[in-house]
Amino acid sequence: MKSSASKELFLPDFDVLVNKSPIPLDAELQLIGITVDEDVNIPSMFTLEFAGLDERPLPDIPLIDKPNLFEIGSEITVKLGYHHGKLETVMIGEIVALEPEFHFQLPPSLRVRGYDRRHRLLRGRKTRTFLNKTDSQIATQIAQEAKLTPQVINSKVTHEYVLQANQTDWEFLQARARQIQYEVVVEDKKLFFRPVGNDKPEIITLTFMDDLLEFYPRVSAVGQVDEITVQGWDPLLKKQKIVGRGNKEGSKMGGKKSGAAQSQTAFSKASGVWTSHPIRTQQEADQLANANFNAGVLSFITGEGVCHGRTDLKAGKVIKIDGDRIGKQYRGQYYVTAVNHRLNARTSHYGPGGYYTHFTVQRNAF
């Protein structure tokens, strides 16, 4: 792992591939900015910014008029890193938008935008039912319909009847995932349907002596409860009320006291009731109650940070924030919900251009 001091001596580098082939040299010379937004809650996005070259004759607009270079639906692979080091893939997606700009006294320019293949789940609305399936089986079916390879973790609870009511596949599957504290992630052509992984070990450690530049954590007890109750009714077998209670804390991510426990100590006991849709079994009620309880606790500490460009900083993973310049309470593991890679040739308050990674995180305990 390079220190921040040593990284300043390295020039950022990149590779951009269109349908697995490198872009032409003239396009590479005009590429002045790359942005990759990776998120566990929405489709990840890339933006490629090309500036025109003054020496080109005005009628010649190779990036815009060259056939088959950037076309809607083409696959884009973005690799980032540093000279003298290995470039790592940070995104594979598909072009969905082209934004040329034409000026009277300036050369033309172009922005190319696209998403990971989660965007395919946003195409069209459907009304249909799923019978006697788990949420992971539903995710498998939807992934296959989108020509994605499903990589699912068994959600275990079988639902007799689930309705997709005039929703896109993304809206529907994301709603199913959120209520059981799962996430829907796409990497290249694989769709992952998996539990939120805040109980995993950290993949990297960031300190002010090694890459970290800024860190802004926030603690909020608003909305913290010590129990979630899910209520339903069994209309067939026992013909009685179904009650699920969620108060079992998962991993505290190295902390000692969760947000729910601290809020109860500071104020008083509080409970929440979850009534978003009908509950048909005790197993379903228990799953929803515990998932929603732990999802709420995970929002106790949120934060944003900036570091020198790190291709190994990924959404959906756990990192550790450490070092003497971080207050003791705020050192420890954090779950990364979003990562923004920015490589550009423009001047920022860190210096002339460069490659920086912005990130957002969550944590459930001190």
Coordinates of C-alpha atoms in Angstrom, one line a residue:
M1 CA 0.0 0.0 0.0
K2 CA 1.5 3.3 -1.1
S3 CA 1.5 6.2 1.4
S4 CA -0.2 9.5 0.3
A5 CA 3.2 11.1 0.1
S6 CA 4.5 8.5 -2.4
K7 CA 1.3 8.6 -4.4
E8 CA 1.8 12.3 -5.1
L9 CA 4.9 11.3 -7.1
F10 CA 2.8 9.0 -9.3
L11 CA 0.7 10.2 -12.2
P12 CA -2.8 9.0 -12.5
D13 CA -3.4 6.6 -15.4
F14 CA -6.4 5.0 -17.1
D15 CA -7.6 2.7 -19.8
V16 CA -11.0 2.9 -21.4
L17 CA -12.2 0.1 -23.6
V18 CA -15.2 0.0 -26.0
N19 CA -16.5 -3.4 -26.5
K20 CA -13.3 -4.8 -25.0
S21 CA -11.1 -2.8 -27.4
P22 CA -9.0 0.2 -26.4
I23 CA -10.2 3.6 -27.6
P24 CA -8.1 5.2 -30.4
L25 CA -5.2 7.3 -29.5
D26 CA -6.8 10.6 -30.7
A27 CA -9.8 9.9 -28.4
E28 CA -7.5 9.1 -25.5
L29 CA -5.6 12.4 -26.0
Q30 CA -8.9 14.3 -25.8
L31 CA -10.2 12.5 -22.6
I32 CA -9.9 15.1 -19.8
G33 CA -12.2 13.6 -17.2
I34 CA -13.5 10.3 -15.9
T35 CA -16.1 9.9 -13.2
V36 CA -17.4 6.6 -11.9
D37 CA -20.2 6.6 -9.3
E38 CA -20.7 3.2 -7.6
D39 CA -23.6 2.8 -5.3
V40 CA -25.4 -0.1 -3.6
N41 CA -28.8 1.6 -3.8
I42 CA -29.0 2.8 -7.4
P43 CA -27.4 1.8 -10.7
S44 CA -23.7 2.8 -10.9
M45 CA -22.8 5.4 -13.5
F46 CA -19.8 6.5 -15.5
T47 CA -19.1 9.7 -17.3
L48 CA -16.3 10.3 -19.9
E49 CA -15.5 13.9 -20.8
F50 CA -13.7 14.7 -24.0
A51 CA -12.5 18.1 -25.0
G52 CA -12.0 19.2 -28.6
L53 CA -8.5 20.0 -29.9
D54 CA -7.9 23.5 -31.2
E55 CA -5.6 22.3 -34.0
R56 CA -8.4 20.3 -35.5
P57 CA -10.1 21.9 -38.6
L58 CA -13.6 22.8 -37.5
P59 CA -15.5 20.4 -39.8
D60 CA -13.5 17.5 -38.3
I61 CA -15.3 16.1 -35.2
P62 CA -13.8 12.6 -35.0
L63 CA -15.3 11.7 -31.6
I64 CA -18.8 12.7 -32.6
D65 CA -18.9 11.6 -36.3
K66 CA -16.6 8.6 -36.3
P67 CA -18.8 5.6 -36.8
N68 CA -19.0 2.7 -34.3
L69 CA -16.8 4.5 -31.7
F70 CA -19.4 5.5 -29.1
E71 CA -22.8 4.0 -29.7
I72 CA -25.8 3.6 -27.5
G73 CA -25.6 0.1 -25.9
S74 CA -21.8 -0.3 -26.4
E75 CA -20.0 -1.8 -23.5
I76 CA -17.5 0.5 -21.7
T77 CA -14.8 -0.8 -19.3
V78 CA -13.1 1.9 -17.1
K79 CA -9.7 1.0 -15.5
L80 CA -8.0 3.4 -13.2
G81 CA -4.7 3.6 -11.3
Y82 CA -1.2 5.1 -11.6
H83 CA 1.7 5.0 -13.9
H84 CA 4.2 2.2 -13.1
G85 CA 1.3 0.3 -11.3
K86 CA -1.4 -2.1 -12.3
L87 CA -4.6 -0.6 -13.6
E88 CA -7.8 -2.0 -12.0
T89 CA -11.3 -2.2 -13.5
V90 CA -13.6 0.1 -11.5
M91 CA -16.6 -0.3 -13.8
I92 CA -18.1 -2.2 -16.7
G93 CA -21.2 -0.6 -18.0
E94 CA -23.2 0.3 -21.1
I95 CA -23.5 3.6 -22.9
V96 CA -27.0 5.1 -22.5
A97 CA -26.4 8.8 -23.4
L98 CA -24.2 11.0 -25.6
E99 CA -24.0 14.8 -24.9
P100 CA -22.0 16.8 -27.5
E101 CA -21.5 20.5 -27.1
F102 CA -21.1 22.9 -30.0
H103 CA -19.8 26.5 -29.6
F104 CA -19.2 29.3 -32.0
Q105 CA -15.6 30.0 -31.0
L106 CA -14.6 26.7 -29.3
P107 CA -13.9 23.2 -30.5
P108 CA -16.8 20.7 -30.0
S109 CA -16.7 18.5 -26.9
L110 CA -18.5 15.4 -25.9
R111 CA -19.7 13.6 -22.7
V112 CA -20.4 9.9 -22.8
R113 CA -22.6 8.6 -20.0
G114 CA -23.7 5.1 -19.0
Y115 CA -24.7 2.7 -16.3
D116 CA -23.9 -0.7 -15.0
R117 CA -26.3 -3.4 -16.2
R118 CA -28.8 -2.7 -13.4
H119 CA -30.2 -0.1 -15.8
R120 CA -31.7 -3.0 -17.8
L121 CA -34.1 -3.6 -14.9
L122 CA -35.5 -0.1 -15.3
R123 CA -36.9 -0.7 -18.8
G124 CA -40.6 -1.0 -18.8
R125 CA -43.2 -1.7 -16.1
K126 CA -44.8 -5.0 -15.3
T127 CA -47.7 -6.4 -13.3
R128 CA -47.4 -10.1 -12.4
T129 CA -47.4 -12.5 -9.5
F130 CA -44.8 -14.8 -8.1
L131 CA -46.2 -17.9 -6.3
N132 CA -44.4 -20.0 -3.6
K133 CA -41.0 -18.4 -4.1
T134 CA -38.4 -16.9 -1.9
D135 CA -37.1 -13.4 -2.6
S136 CA -33.8 -15.0 -3.8
Q137 CA -35.7 -17.2 -6.3
I138 CA -37.5 -14.1 -7.5
A139 CA -34.2 -12.3 -8.0
T140 CA -32.8 -15.3 -9.9
Q141 CA -35.8 -15.2 -12.3
I142 CA -35.5 -11.4 -12.9
A143 CA -31.7 -11.6 -13.4
Q144 CA -32.1 -14.4 -16.0
E145 CA -34.8 -12.3 -17.8
A146 CA -32.3 -9.4 -18.0
K147 CA -29.7 -11.8 -19.4
L148 CA -27.6 -11.5 -16.2
T149 CA -26.1 -14.4 -14.3
P150 CA -27.7 -14.6 -10.8
Q151 CA -25.4 -14.8 -7.8
V152 CA -27.9 -15.0 -4.9
I153 CA -27.8 -15.8 -1.2
N154 CA -30.8 -17.9 -0.1
S155 CA -33.3 -15.6 1.6
K156 CA -35.0 -18.8 3.1
V157 CA -38.5 -17.5 3.6
T158 CA -41.0 -18.8 1.0
H159 CA -43.8 -16.4 0.1
E160 CA -47.1 -17.9 -1.0
Y161 CA -48.0 -14.8 -3.1
V162 CA -46.0 -11.8 -4.2
L163 CA -47.3 -9.1 -6.5
Q164 CA -45.3 -6.9 -8.8
A165 CA -47.8 -4.1 -9.4
N166 CA -47.0 -1.8 -12.3
Q167 CA -43.3 -1.6 -11.3
T168 CA -40.1 -1.8 -13.1
D169 CA -38.0 -4.9 -12.2
W170 CA -35.6 -2.5 -10.4
E171 CA -38.2 -0.9 -8.3
F172 CA -39.8 -4.2 -7.4
L173 CA -36.6 -6.1 -6.7
Q174 CA -35.0 -3.2 -4.8
A175 CA -38.1 -3.0 -2.6
R176 CA -38.0 -6.7 -1.9
A177 CA -34.3 -6.5 -1.0
R178 CA -34.6 -3.4 1.2
Q179 CA -37.2 -4.9 3.5
I180 CA -35.1 -7.9 4.3
Q181 CA -31.8 -5.9 4.5
Y182 CA -30.5 -7.3 1.2
E183 CA -28.8 -5.4 -1.6
V184 CA -28.9 -5.7 -5.4
V185 CA -25.6 -5.2 -7.1
V186 CA -24.4 -5.8 -10.6
E187 CA -20.7 -6.5 -11.5
D188 CA -20.3 -6.8 -15.3
K189 CA -22.9 -9.4 -16.2
K190 CA -23.5 -10.9 -12.7
L191 CA -26.4 -9.8 -10.5
F192 CA -25.8 -10.2 -6.8
F193 CA -28.7 -10.5 -4.4
R194 CA -27.1 -10.7 -1.0
P195 CA -27.4 -9.5 2.6
V196 CA -25.9 -6.2 3.6
G197 CA -22.3 -7.1 4.5
N198 CA -21.6 -4.9 7.4
D199 CA -20.5 -7.9 9.4
K200 CA -17.6 -8.7 7.1
P201 CA -13.9 -7.9 7.9
E202 CA -12.5 -4.7 6.5
I203 CA -10.8 -4.8 3.1
I204 CA -8.6 -1.7 3.6
T205 CA -7.6 0.7 6.3
L206 CA -7.5 4.5 5.6
T207 CA -5.5 7.0 7.8
F208 CA -4.3 10.5 7.3
M209 CA -0.8 9.1 6.9
D210 CA -1.9 6.8 4.1
D211 CA -4.3 8.2 1.5
L212 CA -7.1 9.7 3.6
L213 CA -7.6 13.4 3.0
E214 CA -11.0 14.3 4.7
F215 CA -13.5 12.5 6.8
Y216 CA -16.9 13.9 8.0
P217 CA -18.8 11.5 10.3
R218 CA -22.2 12.4 11.8
V219 CA -24.0 10.8 14.7
S220 CA -27.8 11.0 15.0
A221 CA -30.2 9.3 17.4
V222 CA -33.2 10.4 15.4
G223 CA -35.3 7.4 14.4
Q224 CA -33.3 4.9 16.6
V225 CA -35.6 2.4 18.4
D226 CA -34.8 -0.6 20.5
E227 CA -37.4 -2.8 18.9
I228 CA -39.3 -3.2 15.6
T229 CA -42.7 -4.9 15.6
V230 CA -44.2 -6.4 12.5
Q231 CA -47.9 -7.4 12.7
G232 CA -50.0 -9.5 10.5
W233 CA -52.9 -12.0 10.4
D234 CA -53.0 -15.7 9.6
P235 CA -56.3 -16.1 7.7
L236 CA -56.0 -19.9 7.0
L237 CA -54.4 -22.0 9.7
K238 CA -54.6 -20.5 13.2
K239 CA -56.7 -17.5 12.3
Q240 CA -54.9 -15.3 14.8
K241 CA -52.6 -12.3 14.9
I242 CA -49.0 -12.8 13.8
V243 CA -46.4 -10.7 15.6
G244 CA -42.7 -10.5 14.9
R245 CA -40.3 -8.6 17.1
G246 CA -36.9 -7.4 15.9
N247 CA -34.4 -6.5 18.6
K248 CA -31.5 -8.9 17.9
E249 CA -28.4 -6.8 17.1
G250 CA -26.0 -8.2 14.5
S251 CA -22.4 -7.2 14.3
K252 CA -21.5 -4.0 16.1
M253 CA -18.6 -3.5 13.6
G254 CA -16.0 -3.4 16.5
G255 CA -18.0 -0.9 18.5
K256 CA -19.2 -1.5 22.1
K257 CA -22.7 0.1 22.2
S258 CA -25.2 0.3 19.3
G259 CA -27.2 3.3 18.3
A260 CA -30.4 1.7 19.7
A261 CA -28.8 1.0 23.1
Q262 CA -27.3 4.5 23.3
S263 CA -30.6 6.1 22.4
Q264 CA -32.5 4.0 25.0
T265 CA -29.9 5.1 27.7
A266 CA -30.1 8.7 26.8
F267 CA -33.8 9.0 26.4
S268 CA -36.1 6.1 27.0
K269 CA -37.4 2.9 25.4
A270 CA -39.0 3.3 22.0
S271 CA -40.4 0.9 19.5
G272 CA -41.4 1.0 15.8
V273 CA -44.2 -0.8 14.0
W274 CA -43.8 -2.0 10.4
T275 CA -47.0 -2.4 8.4
S276 CA -46.0 -1.9 4.8
H277 CA -47.8 -5.0 3.5
P278 CA -49.7 -8.0 4.7
I279 CA -47.8 -10.6 6.6
R280 CA -48.8 -14.3 6.2
T281 CA -46.4 -16.3 8.3
Q282 CA -44.5 -16.1 11.5
Q283 CA -41.2 -16.7 9.7
E284 CA -41.8 -13.8 7.4
A285 CA -42.7 -11.5 10.3
D286 CA -39.5 -12.4 12.2
Q287 CA -37.3 -11.9 9.2
L288 CA -38.8 -8.5 8.4
A289 CA -38.7 -7.3 12.0
N290 CA -35.0 -8.2 12.5
A291 CA -34.0 -6.9 9.1
N292 CA -35.7 -3.5 9.6
F293 CA -34.3 -3.2 13.1
N294 CA -30.7 -3.7 12.0
A295 CA -31.1 -1.5 8.9
G296 CA -32.3 1.3 11.3
V297 CA -29.4 0.8 13.6
L298 CA -26.9 0.9 10.8
S299 CA -27.9 4.5 10.1
F300 CA -26.7 5.6 13.6
I301 CA -23.4 7.0 12.2
T302 CA -23.1 8.2 8.6
G303 CA -20.3 10.0 7.0
E304 CA -18.4 11.1 3.9
G305 CA -14.7 11.1 3.1
V306 CA -12.1 11.8 0.4
C307 CA -8.9 10.0 -0.2
H308 CA -6.2 9.7 -2.9
G309 CA -7.5 7.5 -5.7
R310 CA -8.1 3.9 -4.5
T311 CA -9.4 1.3 -6.9
D312 CA -9.8 -1.1 -4.0
L313 CA -12.3 1.1 -2.2
K314 CA -15.6 -0.5 -3.2
A315 CA -19.3 0.0 -2.4
G316 CA -20.8 -2.9 -0.5
K317 CA -17.6 -3.5 1.5
V318 CA -16.3 -2.7 4.9
I319 CA -13.3 -0.4 5.5
K320 CA -11.5 0.8 8.6
I321 CA -10.9 4.5 9.4
D322 CA -8.0 4.8 11.8
G323 CA -5.1 7.0 13.0
D324 CA -4.2 9.4 15.8
R325 CA -5.9 12.3 14.1
I326 CA -9.3 10.6 14.2
G327 CA -11.1 10.8 17.5
K328 CA -11.2 7.4 19.3
Q329 CA -14.9 7.1 19.1
Y330 CA -14.8 7.5 15.3
R331 CA -12.1 5.0 14.6
G332 CA -13.1 1.6 13.4
Q333 CA -15.1 -0.2 10.7
Y334 CA -17.5 1.4 8.4
Y335 CA -19.8 0.0 5.7
V336 CA -19.3 1.7 2.3
T337 CA -22.6 2.6 0.6
A338 CA -21.2 4.7 -2.3
V339 CA -17.9 5.4 -4.0
N340 CA -17.1 8.2 -6.5
H341 CA -13.9 7.9 -8.5
R342 CA -12.8 11.2 -10.1
L343 CA -9.8 11.5 -12.5
N344 CA -9.3 14.8 -14.2
A345 CA -6.8 17.1 -15.7
R346 CA -8.3 20.2 -14.0
T347 CA -7.0 22.0 -10.9
S348 CA -8.7 21.3 -7.6
H349 CA -7.9 22.5 -4.1
Y350 CA -5.7 19.4 -3.7
G351 CA -3.5 20.5 -6.5
P352 CA -3.3 20.4 -10.3
G353 CA -5.7 17.6 -11.4
G354 CA -5.3 14.1 -10.2
Y355 CA -7.3 11.1 -9.1
Y356 CA -9.4 11.2 -5.9
T357 CA -12.0 8.8 -4.5
H358 CA -15.0 10.1 -2.5
F359 CA -17.0 7.7 -0.4
T360 CA -20.0 7.5 1.9
V361 CA -20.2 5.1 4.9
Q362 CA -22.5 3.9 7.7
R363 CA -21.8 2.4 11.1
N364 CA -24.1 1.1 13.9
A365 CA -22.1 1.5 17.1
F366 CA -19.3 3.4 18.9

